[in-house]
XYZ file of C-alpha atoms in Angstrom:
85
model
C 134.659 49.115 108.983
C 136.090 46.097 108.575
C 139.328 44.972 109.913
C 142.972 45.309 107.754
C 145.920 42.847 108.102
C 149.814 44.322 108.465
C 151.641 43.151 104.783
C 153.625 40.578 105.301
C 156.968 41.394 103.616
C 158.982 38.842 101.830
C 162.819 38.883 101.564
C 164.174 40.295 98.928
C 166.306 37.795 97.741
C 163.441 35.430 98.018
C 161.104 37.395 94.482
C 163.274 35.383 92.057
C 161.866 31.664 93.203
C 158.857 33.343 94.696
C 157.503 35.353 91.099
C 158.733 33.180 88.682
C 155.311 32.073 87.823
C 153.887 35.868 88.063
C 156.470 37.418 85.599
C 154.579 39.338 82.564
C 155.446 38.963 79.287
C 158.158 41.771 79.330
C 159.689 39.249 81.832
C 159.053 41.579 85.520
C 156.543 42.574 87.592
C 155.435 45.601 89.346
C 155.476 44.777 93.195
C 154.848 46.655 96.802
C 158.254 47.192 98.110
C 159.479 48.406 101.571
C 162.873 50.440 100.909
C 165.735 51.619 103.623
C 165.644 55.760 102.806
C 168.867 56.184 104.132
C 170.450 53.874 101.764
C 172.071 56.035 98.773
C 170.167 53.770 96.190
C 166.487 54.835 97.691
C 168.440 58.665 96.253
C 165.968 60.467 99.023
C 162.963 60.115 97.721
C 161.673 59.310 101.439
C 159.085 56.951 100.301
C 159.593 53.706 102.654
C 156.907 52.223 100.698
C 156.513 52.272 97.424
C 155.462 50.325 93.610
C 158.915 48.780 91.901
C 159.123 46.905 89.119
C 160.923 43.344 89.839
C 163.477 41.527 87.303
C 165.189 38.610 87.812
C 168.621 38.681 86.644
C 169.889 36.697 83.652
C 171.640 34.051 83.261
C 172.559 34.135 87.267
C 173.008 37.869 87.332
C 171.692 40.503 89.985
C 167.760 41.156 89.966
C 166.541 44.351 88.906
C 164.338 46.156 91.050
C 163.733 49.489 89.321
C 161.641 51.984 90.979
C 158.028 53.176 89.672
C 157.536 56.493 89.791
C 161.045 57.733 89.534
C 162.757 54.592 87.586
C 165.844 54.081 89.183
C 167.208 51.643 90.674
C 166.871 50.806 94.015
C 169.923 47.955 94.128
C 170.074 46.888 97.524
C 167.671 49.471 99.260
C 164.610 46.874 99.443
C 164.239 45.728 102.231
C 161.090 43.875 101.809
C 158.500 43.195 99.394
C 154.620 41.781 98.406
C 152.343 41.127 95.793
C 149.619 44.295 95.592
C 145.804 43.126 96.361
């Protein structure tokens, strides 16, 4: 079996330089993300790791980052986050 290696997690506010190349045409991108679950935005789901959808924020605005599987909003409840192999 061969051997893995630990994700290493970005910052969060580091996706908007970081993706801006990766960005699909809808102008996001889905993402690995590494959430606080006691934070109120995570709405106790318990997943600490889950997919998200990234969006950088217009015109200087906040970034999105919108859950997957449930679609809300995570706000500031990522903690971490990296591009799915």
């Amino acid at each position: 079996m061969a051997a893995t290696t630990p994700i290493t997690w970005n910052e969060p506010t580091t996706a908007k330089a970081a993706l801006a190349g990766v960005l699909d045409e809808a102008g996001g991108i889905t993402v690995l993300v590494r959430i606080d679950i006691h934070n109120p935005h995570a709405k106790n789901t318990w997943a600490p790791y889950r997919t998200a959808r990234f969006a950088p924020g217009a015109d200087g605005g906040p970034d999105y980052w919108y859950d997957s599987t449930f679609g809300i909003q995570l706000h500031n409840a990522v903690t971490g986050w990296a591009l799915p192999e």
